Every structure is written in structure tokens, then in C-alpha cells.
JSON list of C-alpha atoms in Angstrom, two decimals:
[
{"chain": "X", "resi": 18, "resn": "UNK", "atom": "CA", "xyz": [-22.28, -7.92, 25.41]},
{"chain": "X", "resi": 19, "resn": "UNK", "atom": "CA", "xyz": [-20.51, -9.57, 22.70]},
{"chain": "X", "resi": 20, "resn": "UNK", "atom": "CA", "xyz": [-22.33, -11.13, 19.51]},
{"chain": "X", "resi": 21, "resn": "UNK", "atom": "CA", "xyz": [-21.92, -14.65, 19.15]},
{"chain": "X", "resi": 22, "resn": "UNK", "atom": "CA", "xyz": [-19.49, -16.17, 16.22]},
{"chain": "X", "resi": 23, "resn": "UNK", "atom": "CA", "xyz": [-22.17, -16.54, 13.08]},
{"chain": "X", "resi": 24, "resn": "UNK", "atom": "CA", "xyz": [-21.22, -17.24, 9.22]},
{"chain": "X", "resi": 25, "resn": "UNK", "atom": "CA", "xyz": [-23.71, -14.54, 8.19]},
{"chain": "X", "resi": 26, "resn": "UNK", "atom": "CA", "xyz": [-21.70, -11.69, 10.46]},
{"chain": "X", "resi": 27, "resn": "UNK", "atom": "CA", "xyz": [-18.25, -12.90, 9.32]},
{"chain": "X", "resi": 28, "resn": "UNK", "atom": "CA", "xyz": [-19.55, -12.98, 5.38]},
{"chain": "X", "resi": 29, "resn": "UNK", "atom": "CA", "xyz": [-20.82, -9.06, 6.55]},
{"chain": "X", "resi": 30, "resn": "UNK", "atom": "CA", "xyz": [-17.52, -8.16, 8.12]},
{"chain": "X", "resi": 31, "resn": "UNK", "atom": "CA", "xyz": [-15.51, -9.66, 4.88]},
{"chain": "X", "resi": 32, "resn": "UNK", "atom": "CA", "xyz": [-18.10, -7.56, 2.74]},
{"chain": "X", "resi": 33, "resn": "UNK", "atom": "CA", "xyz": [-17.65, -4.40, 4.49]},
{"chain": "X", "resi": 34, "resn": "UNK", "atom": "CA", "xyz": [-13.88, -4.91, 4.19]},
{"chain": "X", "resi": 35, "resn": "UNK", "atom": "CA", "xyz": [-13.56, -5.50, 0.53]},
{"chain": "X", "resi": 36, "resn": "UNK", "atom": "CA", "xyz": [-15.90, -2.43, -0.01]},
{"chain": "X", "resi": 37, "resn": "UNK", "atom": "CA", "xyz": [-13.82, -0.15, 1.95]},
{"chain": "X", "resi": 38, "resn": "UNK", "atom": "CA", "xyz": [-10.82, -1.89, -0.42]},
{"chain": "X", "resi": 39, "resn": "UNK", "atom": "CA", "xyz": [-12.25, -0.86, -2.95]},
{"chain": "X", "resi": 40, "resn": "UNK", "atom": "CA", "xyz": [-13.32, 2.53, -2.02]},
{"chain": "X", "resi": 41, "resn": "UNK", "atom": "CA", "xyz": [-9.51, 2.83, -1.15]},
{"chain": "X", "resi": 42, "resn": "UNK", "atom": "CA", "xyz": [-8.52, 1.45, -4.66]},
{"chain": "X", "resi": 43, "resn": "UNK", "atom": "CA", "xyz": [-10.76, 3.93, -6.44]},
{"chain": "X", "resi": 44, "resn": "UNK", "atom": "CA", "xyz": [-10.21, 7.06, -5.04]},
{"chain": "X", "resi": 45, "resn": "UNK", "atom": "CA", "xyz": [-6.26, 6.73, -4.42]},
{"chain": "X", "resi": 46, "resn": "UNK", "atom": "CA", "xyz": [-4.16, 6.83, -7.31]},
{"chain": "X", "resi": 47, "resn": "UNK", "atom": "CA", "xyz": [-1.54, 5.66, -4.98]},
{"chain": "X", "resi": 48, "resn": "UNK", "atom": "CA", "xyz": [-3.22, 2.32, -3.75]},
{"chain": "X", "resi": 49, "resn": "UNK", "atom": "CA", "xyz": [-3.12, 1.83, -7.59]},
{"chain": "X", "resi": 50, "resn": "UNK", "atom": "CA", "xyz": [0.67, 1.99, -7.74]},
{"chain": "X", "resi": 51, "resn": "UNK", "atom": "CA", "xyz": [0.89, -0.28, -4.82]},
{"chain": "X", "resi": 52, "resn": "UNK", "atom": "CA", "xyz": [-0.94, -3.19, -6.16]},
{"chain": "X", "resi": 53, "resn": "UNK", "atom": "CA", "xyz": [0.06, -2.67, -10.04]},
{"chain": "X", "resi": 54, "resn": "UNK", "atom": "CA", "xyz": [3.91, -3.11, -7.94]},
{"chain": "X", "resi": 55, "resn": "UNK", "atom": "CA", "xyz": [2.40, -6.10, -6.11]},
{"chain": "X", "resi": 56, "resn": "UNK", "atom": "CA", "xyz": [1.28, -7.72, -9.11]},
{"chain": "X", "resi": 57, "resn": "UNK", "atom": "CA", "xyz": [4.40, -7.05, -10.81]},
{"chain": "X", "resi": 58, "resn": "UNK", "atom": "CA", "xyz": [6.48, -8.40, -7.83]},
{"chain": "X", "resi": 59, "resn": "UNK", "atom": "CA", "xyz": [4.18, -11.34, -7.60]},
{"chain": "X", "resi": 60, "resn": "UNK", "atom": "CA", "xyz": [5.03, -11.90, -11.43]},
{"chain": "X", "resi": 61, "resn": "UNK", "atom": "CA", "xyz": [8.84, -11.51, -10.86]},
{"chain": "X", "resi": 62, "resn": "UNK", "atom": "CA", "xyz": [8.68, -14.39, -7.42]},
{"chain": "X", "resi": 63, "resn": "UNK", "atom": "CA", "xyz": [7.08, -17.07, -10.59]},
{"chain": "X", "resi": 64, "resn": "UNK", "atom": "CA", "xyz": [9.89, -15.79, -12.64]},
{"chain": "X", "resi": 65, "resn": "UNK", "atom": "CA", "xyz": [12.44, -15.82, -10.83]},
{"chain": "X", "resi": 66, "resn": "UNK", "atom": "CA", "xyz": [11.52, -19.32, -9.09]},
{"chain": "X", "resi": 67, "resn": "UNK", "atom": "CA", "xyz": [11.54, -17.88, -5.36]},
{"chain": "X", "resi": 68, "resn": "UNK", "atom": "CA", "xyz": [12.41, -19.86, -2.60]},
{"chain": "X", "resi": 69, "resn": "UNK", "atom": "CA", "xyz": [9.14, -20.23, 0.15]},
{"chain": "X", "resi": 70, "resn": "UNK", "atom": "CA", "xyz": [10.74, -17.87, 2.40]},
{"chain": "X", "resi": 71, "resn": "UNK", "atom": "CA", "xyz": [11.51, -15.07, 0.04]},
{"chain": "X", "resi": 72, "resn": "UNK", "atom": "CA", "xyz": [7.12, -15.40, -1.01]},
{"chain": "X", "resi": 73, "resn": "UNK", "atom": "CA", "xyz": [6.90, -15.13, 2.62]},
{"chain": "X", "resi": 74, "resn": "UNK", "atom": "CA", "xyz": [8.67, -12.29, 3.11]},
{"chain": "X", "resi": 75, "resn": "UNK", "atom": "CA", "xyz": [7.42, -10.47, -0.46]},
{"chain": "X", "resi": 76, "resn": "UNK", "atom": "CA", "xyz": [4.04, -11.12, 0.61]},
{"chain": "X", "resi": 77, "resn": "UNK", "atom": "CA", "xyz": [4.17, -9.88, 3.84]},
{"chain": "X", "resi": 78, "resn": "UNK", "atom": "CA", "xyz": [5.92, -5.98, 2.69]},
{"chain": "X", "resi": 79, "resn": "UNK", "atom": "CA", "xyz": [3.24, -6.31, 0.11]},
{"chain": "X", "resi": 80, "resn": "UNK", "atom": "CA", "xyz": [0.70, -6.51, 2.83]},
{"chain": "X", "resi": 81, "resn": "UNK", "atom": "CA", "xyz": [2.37, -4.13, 5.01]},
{"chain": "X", "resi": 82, "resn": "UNK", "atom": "CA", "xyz": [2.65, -1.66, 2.57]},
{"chain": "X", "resi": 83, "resn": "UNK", "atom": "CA", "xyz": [-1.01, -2.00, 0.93]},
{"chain": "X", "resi": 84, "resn": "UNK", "atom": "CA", "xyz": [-1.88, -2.07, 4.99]},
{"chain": "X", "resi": 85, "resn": "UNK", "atom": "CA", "xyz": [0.13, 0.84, 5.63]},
{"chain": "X", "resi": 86, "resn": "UNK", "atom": "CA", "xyz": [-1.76, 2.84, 2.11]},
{"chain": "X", "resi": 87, "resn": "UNK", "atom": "CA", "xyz": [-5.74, 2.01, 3.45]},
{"chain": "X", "resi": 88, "resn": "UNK", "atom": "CA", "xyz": [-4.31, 3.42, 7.17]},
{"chain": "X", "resi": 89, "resn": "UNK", "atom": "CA", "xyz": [-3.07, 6.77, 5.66]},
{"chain": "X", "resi": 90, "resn": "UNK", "atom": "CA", "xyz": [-6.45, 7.21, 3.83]},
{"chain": "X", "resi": 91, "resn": "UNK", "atom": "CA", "xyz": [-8.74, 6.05, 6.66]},
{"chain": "X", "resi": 92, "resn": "UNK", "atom": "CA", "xyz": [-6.65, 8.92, 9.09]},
{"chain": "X", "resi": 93, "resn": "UNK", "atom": "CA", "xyz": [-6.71, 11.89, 6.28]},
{"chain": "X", "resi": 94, "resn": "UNK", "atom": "CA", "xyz": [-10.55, 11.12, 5.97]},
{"chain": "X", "resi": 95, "resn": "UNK", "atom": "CA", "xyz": [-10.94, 11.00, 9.51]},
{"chain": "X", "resi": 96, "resn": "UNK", "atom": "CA", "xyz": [-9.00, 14.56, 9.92]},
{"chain": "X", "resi": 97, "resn": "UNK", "atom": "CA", "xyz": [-10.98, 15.95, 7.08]},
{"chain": "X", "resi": 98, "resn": "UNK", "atom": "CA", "xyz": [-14.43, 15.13, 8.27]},
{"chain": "X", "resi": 99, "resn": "UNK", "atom": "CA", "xyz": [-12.76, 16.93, 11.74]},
{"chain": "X", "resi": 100, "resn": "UNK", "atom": "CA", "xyz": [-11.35, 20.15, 9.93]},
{"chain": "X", "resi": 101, "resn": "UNK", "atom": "CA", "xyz": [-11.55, 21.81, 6.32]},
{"chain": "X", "resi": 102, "resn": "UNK", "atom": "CA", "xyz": [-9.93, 24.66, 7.47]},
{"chain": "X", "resi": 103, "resn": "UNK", "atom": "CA", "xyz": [-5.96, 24.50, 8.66]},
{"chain": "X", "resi": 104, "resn": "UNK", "atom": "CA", "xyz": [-4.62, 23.22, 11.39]},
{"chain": "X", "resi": 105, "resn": "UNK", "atom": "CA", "xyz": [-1.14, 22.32, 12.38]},
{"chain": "X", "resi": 106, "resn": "UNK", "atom": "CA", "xyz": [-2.05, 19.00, 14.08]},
{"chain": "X", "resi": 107, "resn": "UNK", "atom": "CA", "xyz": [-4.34, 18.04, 11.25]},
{"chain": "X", "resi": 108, "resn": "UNK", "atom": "CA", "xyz": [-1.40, 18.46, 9.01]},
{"chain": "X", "resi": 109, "resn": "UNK", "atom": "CA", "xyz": [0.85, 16.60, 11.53]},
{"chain": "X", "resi": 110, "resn": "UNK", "atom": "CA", "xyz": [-1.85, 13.51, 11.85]},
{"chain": "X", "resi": 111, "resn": "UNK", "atom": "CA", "xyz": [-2.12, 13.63, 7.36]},
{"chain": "X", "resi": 112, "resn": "UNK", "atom": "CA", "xyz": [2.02, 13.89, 7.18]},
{"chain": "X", "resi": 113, "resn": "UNK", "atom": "CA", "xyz": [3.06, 11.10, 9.56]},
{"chain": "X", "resi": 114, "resn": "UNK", "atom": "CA", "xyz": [0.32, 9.16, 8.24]},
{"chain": "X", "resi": 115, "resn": "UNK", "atom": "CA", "xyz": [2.09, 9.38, 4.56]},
{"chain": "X", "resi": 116, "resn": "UNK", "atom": "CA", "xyz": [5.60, 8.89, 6.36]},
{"chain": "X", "resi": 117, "resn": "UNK", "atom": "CA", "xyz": [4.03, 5.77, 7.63]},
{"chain": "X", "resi": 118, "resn": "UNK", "atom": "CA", "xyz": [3.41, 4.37, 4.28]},
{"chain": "X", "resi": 119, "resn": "UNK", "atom": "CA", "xyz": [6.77, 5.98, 2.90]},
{"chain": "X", "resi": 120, "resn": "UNK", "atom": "CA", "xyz": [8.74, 3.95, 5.30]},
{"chain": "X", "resi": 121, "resn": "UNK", "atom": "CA", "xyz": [6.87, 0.96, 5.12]},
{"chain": "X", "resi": 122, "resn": "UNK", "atom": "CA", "xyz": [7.01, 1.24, 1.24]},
{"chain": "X", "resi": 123, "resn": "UNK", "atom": "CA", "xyz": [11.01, 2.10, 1.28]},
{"chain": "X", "resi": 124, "resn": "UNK", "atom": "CA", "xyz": [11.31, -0.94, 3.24]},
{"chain": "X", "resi": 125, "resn": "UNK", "atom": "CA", "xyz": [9.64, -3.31, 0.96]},
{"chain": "X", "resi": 126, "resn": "UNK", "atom": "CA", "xyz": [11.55, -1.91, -2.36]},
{"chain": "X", "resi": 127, "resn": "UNK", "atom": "CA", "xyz": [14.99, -2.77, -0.49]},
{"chain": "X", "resi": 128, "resn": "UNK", "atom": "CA", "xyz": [13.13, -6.26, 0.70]},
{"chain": "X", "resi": 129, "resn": "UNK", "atom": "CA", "xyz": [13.04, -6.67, -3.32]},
{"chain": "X", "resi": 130, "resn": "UNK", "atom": "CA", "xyz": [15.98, -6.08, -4.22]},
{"chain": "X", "resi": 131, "resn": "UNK", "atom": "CA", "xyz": [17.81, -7.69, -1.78]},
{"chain": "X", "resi": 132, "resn": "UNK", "atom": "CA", "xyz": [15.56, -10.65, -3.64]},
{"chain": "X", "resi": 133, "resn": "UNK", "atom": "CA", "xyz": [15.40, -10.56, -6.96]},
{"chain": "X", "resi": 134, "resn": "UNK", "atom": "CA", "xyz": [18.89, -8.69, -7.85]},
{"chain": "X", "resi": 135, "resn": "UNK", "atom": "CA", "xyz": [21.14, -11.75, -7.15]},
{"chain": "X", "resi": 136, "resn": "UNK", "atom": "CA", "xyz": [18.52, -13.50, -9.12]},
{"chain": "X", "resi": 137, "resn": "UNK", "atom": "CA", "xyz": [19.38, -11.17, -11.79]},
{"chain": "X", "resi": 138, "resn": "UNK", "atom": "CA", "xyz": [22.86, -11.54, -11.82]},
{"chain": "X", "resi": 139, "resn": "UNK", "atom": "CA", "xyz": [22.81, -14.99, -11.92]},
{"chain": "X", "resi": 140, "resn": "UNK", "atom": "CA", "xyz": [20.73, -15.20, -15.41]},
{"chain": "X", "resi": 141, "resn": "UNK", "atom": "CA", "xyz": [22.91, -12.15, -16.58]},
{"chain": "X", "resi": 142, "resn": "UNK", "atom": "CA", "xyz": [26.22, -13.09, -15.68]},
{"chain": "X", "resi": 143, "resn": "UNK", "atom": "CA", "xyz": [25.88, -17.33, -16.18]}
]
């Protein structure tokens, strides 16, 4: 049977998510590209004055893609505690897992520059 709503679970389940964050964020040097991108985006939208629907949009490939970085490493840890040794479907699960994020990350550098280059041409050329 499901628990009941409570404050003190939902603190618990925000706890437990910012740990694994951080876990994530430590051991991954490429979580730490991700968000030193993020901030730098986030710096560029003041900037660059962008409109509300462009932060909407930034913000959401930011999330996808820092979403899309703690899935790859929650599926390679779950295929290492299954196998050390080789196997062709653990490799599989680990390389579509990083495709995942490659896509997702792809994605979100065209989102930004279909943002902030006209944005650049505008202060360069007027």
C-alpha cells in the first residue's frame, strides 16, 4: 500500500536526490562540463537580454541534457555492478546510454546557437 503524502518523506526524497547529484557531479568529469556550460549559458541569456521563451527553452536542453548525463551514469553503474568482465550487451546498454546524452547534448548546442548567434550579430554588426 502506498505511503501517505508527508513533508518529512518529500524533504527525504529531495535529500536523497541532491546526494545522488552530487555523487554524479563528483565522480563525472563530464557532469562538470555540463553545468560549467549551463552556467555559462545561463550567464550569456542575462547578457544577451533573452526573451521568456528562449529561458524556457535554454532551461529546458539544460535540464535535458544534465537529465540525460545522471541517466548514462545511473545505467553504466547498474551494468557494472551486473558484469566486470565483457559482454557485448553490457557494452551496448553503456554505448547507447552515452549516445543518449550525445544527442541530447548536440541538440541543446544547436538550441544555443540558434539563440544567442543573431544576438551576436546584432551587437557586432549595429
Amino acid at each position: 500500500m502506498k505511503k501517505a503524502f508527508s513533508l518529512k518523506r518529500l524533504s527525504s526524497a529531495f535529500k536523497y536526490a541532491f546526494k545522488g547529484f552530487g555523487k554524479v557531479y563528483k565522480n563525472e568529469d563530464n557532469m562538470k562540463v555540463h553545468v560549467v556550460v549551463a552556467i555559462l549559458v545561463v550567464l550569456c541569456g542575462f547578457l544577451f537580454k533573452v526573451s521568456t521563451l528562449e529561458w524556457i527553452i535554454l532551461i529546458f536542453a539544460i535540464g535535458l541534457v544534465i537529465g540525460a548525463e545522471v541517466l548514462n551514469t545511473c545505467i553504466e553503474n547498474l551494468v557494472d555492478l551486473v558484469t566486470k568482465d565483457y559482454n557485448k550487451y553490457a557494452e551496448n546498454a553503456k554505448d547507447t546510454a552515452a549516445a543518449h546524452t550525445l544527442v541530447l547534448s548536440i541538440t541543446a548546442a544547436i538550441i544555443g546557437l540558434i539563440v544567442f548567434i543573431p544576438k551576436l550579430i546584432d551587437i557586432i554588426g549595429g
